Short mmCIF file of N, CA and C in Angstrom, two decimals:
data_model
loop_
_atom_site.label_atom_id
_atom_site.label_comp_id
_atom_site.label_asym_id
_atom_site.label_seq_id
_atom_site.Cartn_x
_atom_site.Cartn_y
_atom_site.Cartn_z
N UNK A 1 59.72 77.15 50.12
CA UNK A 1 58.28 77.12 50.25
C UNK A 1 57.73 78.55 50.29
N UNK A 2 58.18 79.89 51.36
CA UNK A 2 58.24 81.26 51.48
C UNK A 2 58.38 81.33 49.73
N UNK A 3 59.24 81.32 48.90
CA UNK A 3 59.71 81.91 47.92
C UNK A 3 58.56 82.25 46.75
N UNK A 4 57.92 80.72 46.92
CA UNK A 4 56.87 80.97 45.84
C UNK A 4 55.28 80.76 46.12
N UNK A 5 55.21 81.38 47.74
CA UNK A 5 53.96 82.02 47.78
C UNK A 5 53.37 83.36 47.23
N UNK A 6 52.76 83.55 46.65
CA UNK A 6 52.35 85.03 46.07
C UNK A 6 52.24 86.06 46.78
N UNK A 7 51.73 85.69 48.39
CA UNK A 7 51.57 86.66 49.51
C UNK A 7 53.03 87.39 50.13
N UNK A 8 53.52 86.25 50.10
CA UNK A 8 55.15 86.62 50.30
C UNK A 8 55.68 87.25 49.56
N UNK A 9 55.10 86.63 48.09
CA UNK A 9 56.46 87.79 47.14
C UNK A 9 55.98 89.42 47.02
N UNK A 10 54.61 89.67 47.29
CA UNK A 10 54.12 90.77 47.46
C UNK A 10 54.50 91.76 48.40
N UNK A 11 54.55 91.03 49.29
CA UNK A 11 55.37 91.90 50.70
C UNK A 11 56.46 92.14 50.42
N UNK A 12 57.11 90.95 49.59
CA UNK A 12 58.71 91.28 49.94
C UNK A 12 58.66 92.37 48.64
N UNK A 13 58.11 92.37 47.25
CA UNK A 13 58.01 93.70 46.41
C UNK A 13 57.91 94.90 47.35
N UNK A 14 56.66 94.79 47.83
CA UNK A 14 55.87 96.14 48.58
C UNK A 14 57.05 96.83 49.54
N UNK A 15 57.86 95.95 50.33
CA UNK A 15 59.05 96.51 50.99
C UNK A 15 60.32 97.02 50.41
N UNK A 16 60.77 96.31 49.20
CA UNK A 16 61.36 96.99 48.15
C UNK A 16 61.08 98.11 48.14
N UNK A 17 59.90 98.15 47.67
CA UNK A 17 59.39 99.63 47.19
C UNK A 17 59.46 100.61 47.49
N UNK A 18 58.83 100.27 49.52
CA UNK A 18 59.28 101.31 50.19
C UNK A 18 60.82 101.47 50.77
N UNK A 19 61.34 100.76 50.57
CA UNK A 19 62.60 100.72 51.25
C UNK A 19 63.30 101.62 50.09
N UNK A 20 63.39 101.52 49.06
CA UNK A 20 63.70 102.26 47.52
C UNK A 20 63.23 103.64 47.66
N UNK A 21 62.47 103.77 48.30
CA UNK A 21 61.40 105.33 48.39
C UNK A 21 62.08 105.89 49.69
N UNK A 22 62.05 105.38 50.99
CA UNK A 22 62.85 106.03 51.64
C UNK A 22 64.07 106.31 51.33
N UNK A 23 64.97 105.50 51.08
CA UNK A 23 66.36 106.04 50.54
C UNK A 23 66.77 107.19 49.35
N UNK A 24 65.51 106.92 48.87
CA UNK A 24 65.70 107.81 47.80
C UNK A 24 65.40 109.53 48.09
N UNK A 25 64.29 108.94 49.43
CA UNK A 25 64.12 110.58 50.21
C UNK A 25 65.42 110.91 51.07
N UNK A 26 65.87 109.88 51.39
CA UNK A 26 66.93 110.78 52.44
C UNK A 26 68.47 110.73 51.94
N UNK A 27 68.41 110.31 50.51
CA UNK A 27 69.59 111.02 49.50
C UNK A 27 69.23 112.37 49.01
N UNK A 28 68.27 112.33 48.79
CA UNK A 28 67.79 113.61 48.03
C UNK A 28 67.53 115.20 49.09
N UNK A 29 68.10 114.12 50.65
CA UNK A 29 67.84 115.38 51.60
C UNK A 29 69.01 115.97 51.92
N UNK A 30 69.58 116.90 51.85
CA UNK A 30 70.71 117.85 51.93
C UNK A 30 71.34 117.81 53.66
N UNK A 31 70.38 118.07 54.37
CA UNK A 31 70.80 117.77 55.62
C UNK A 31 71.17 116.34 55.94
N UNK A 32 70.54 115.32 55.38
CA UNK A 32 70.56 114.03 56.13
C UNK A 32 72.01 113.65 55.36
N UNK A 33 72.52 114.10 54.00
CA UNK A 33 73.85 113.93 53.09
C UNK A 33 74.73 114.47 53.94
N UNK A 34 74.51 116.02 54.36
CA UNK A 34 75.61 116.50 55.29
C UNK A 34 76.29 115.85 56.51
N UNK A 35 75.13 115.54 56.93
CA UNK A 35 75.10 114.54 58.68
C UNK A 35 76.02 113.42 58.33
N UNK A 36 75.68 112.76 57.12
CA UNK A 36 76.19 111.37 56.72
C UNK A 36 77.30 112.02 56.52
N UNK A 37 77.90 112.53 55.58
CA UNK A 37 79.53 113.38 55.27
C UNK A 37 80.00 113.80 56.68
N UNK A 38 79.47 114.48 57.61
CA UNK A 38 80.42 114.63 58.74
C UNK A 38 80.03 113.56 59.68
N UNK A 39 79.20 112.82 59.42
CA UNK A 39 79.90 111.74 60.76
C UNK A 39 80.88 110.54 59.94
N UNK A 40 80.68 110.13 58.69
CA UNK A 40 82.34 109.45 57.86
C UNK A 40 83.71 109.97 58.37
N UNK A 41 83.04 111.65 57.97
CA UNK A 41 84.25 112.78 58.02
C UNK A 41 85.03 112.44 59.76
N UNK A 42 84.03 112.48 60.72
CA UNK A 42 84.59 112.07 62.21
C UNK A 42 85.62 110.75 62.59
N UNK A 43 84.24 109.85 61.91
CA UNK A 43 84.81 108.82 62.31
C UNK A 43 86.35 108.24 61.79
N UNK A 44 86.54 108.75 60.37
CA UNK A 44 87.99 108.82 59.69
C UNK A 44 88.96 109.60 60.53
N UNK A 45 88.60 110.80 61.56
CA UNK A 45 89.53 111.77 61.96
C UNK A 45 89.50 110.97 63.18
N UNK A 46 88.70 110.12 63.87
CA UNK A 46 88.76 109.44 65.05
C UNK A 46 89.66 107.74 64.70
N UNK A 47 89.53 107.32 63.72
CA UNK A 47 90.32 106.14 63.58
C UNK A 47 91.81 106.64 63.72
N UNK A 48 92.01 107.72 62.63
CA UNK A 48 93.36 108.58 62.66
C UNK A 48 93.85 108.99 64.13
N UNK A 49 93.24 108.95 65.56
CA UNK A 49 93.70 109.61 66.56
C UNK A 49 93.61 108.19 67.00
N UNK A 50 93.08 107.08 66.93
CA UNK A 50 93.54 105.81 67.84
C UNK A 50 94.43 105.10 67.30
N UNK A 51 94.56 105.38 65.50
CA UNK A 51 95.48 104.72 65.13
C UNK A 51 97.33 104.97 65.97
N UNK A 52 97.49 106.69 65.71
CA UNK A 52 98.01 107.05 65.94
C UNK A 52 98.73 107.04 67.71
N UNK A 53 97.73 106.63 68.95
CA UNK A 53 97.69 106.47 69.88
C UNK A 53 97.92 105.07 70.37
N UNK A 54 97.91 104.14 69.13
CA UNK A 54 97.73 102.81 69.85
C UNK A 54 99.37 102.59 69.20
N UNK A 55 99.70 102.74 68.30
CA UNK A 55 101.10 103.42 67.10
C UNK A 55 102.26 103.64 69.09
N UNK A 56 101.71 104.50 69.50
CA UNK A 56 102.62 105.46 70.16
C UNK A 56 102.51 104.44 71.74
N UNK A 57 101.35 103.44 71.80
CA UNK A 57 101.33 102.57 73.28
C UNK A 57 102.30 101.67 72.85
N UNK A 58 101.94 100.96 71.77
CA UNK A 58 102.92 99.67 71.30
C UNK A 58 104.16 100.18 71.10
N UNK A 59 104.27 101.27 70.66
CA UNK A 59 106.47 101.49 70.79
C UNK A 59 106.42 101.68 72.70
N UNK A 60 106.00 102.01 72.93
CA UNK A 60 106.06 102.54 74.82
C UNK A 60 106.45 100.79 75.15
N UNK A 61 105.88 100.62 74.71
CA UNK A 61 105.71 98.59 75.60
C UNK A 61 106.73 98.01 74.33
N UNK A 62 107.42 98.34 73.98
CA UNK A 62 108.31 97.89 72.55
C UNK A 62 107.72 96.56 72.07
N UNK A 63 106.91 97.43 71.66
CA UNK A 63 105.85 96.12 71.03
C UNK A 63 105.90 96.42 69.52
N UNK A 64 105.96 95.60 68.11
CA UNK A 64 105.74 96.26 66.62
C UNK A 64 104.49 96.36 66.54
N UNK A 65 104.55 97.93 65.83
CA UNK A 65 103.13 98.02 64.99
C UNK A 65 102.73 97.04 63.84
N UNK A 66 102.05 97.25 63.52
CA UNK A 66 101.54 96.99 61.82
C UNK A 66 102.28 97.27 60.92
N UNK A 67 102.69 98.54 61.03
CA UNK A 67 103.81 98.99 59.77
C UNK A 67 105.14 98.06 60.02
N UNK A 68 105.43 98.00 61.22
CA UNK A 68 106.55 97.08 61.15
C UNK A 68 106.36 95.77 60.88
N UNK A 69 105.89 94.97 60.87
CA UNK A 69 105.56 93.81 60.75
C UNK A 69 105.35 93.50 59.06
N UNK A 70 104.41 94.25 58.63
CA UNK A 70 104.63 94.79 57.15
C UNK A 70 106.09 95.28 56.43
N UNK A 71 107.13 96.01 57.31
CA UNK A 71 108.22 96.06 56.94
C UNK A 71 108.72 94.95 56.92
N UNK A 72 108.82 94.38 57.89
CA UNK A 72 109.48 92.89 58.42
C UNK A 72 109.11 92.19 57.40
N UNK A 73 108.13 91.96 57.05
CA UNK A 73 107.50 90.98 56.29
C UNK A 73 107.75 91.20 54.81
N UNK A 74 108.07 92.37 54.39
CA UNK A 74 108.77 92.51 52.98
C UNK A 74 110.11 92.35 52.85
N UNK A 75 110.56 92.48 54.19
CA UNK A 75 112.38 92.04 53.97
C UNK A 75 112.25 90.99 54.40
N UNK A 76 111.99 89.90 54.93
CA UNK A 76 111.14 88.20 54.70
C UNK A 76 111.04 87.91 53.25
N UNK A 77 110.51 88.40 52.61
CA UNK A 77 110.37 88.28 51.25
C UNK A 77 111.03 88.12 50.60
N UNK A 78 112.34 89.81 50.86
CA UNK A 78 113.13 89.94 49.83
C UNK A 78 114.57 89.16 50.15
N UNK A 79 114.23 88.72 51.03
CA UNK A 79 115.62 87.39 51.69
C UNK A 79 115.29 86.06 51.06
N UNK A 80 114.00 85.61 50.89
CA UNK A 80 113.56 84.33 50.02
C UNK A 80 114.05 84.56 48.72
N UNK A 81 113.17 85.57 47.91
CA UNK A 81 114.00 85.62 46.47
C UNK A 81 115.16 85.41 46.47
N UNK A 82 116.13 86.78 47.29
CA UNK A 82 117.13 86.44 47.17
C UNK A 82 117.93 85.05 47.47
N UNK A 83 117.61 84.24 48.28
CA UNK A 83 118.12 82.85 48.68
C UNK A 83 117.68 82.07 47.25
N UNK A 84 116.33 82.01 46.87
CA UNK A 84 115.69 81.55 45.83
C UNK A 84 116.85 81.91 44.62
N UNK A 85 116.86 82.59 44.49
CA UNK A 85 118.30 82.84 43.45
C UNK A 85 119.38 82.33 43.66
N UNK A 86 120.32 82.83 44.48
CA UNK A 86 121.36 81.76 45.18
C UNK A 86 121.30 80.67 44.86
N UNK A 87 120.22 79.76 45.46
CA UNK A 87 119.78 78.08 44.72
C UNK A 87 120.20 77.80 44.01
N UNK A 88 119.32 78.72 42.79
CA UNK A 88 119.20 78.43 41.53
C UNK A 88 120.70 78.54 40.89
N UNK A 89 121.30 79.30 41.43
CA UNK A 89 122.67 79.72 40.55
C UNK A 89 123.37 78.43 41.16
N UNK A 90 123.09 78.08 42.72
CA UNK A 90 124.41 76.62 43.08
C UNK A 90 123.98 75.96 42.41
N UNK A 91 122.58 75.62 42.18
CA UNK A 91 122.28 74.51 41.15
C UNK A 91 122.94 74.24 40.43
N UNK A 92 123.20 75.43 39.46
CA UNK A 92 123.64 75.22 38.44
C UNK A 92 124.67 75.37 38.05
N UNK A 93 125.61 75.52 39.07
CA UNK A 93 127.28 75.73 38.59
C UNK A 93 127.10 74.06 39.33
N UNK A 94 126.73 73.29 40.27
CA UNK A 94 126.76 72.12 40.65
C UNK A 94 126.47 71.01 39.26
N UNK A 95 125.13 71.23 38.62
CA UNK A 95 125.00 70.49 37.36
C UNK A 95 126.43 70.70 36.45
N UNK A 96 126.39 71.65 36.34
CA UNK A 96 127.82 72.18 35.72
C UNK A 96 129.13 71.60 35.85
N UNK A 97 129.46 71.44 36.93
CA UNK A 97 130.42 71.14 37.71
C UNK A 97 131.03 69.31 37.38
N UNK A 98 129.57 68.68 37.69
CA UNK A 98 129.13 67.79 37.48
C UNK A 98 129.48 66.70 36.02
N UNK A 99 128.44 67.93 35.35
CA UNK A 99 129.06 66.93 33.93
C UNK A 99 129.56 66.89 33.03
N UNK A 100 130.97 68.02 33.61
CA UNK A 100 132.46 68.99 33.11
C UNK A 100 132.88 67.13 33.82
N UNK A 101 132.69 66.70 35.00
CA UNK A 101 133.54 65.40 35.73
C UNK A 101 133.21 64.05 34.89
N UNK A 102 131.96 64.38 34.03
CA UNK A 102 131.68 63.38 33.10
C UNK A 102 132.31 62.81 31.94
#
């Protein structure tokens, strides 16, 4: 009902507009780009110091990280294929086997 009132779609243009106009001023502002680049720049060097800290609580409490679990979880993997193969090969010395008795 909102969608295709005319008053509505005007506003919601008119806010576009300005919303398009501010952004476009505070890309085009050198300081407000810098600010934005060093607080990314922080917050990346601050994930890196809790990553690294929470890394170093969980071995303290012999607890696995992430990376391990991710390790774990690819040698999980590579134990299925490999079994997955195995199978396939008893399979088939069994078919084999089989209707050599035939």
């Amino acid at each position: 009902m909102l969608k295709n009132n005319p008053v509505m779609k005007k506003l919601v243009e008119t806010g576009e507009e300005r919303v398009g106009k501010l952004a476009q001023q505070l890309l085009s502002n050198e300081k407000f780009v810098a600010a934005v680049q060093g607080l990314v720049s922080r917050s990346l060097a601050a994930k890196g110091t809790l990553d690294s800290a929470l890394r170093t609580a969980l071995s303290a409490m012999n607890l696995p990280s992430t990376a391990d679990l991710e390790q774990l979880r690819s040698k999980v993997d590579d134990l299925e294929r490999l079994l997955a193969s195995v199978e396939g090969k008893l399979d088939t010395l069994v078919s084999n086997t089989s209707s050599k008795k035939k």
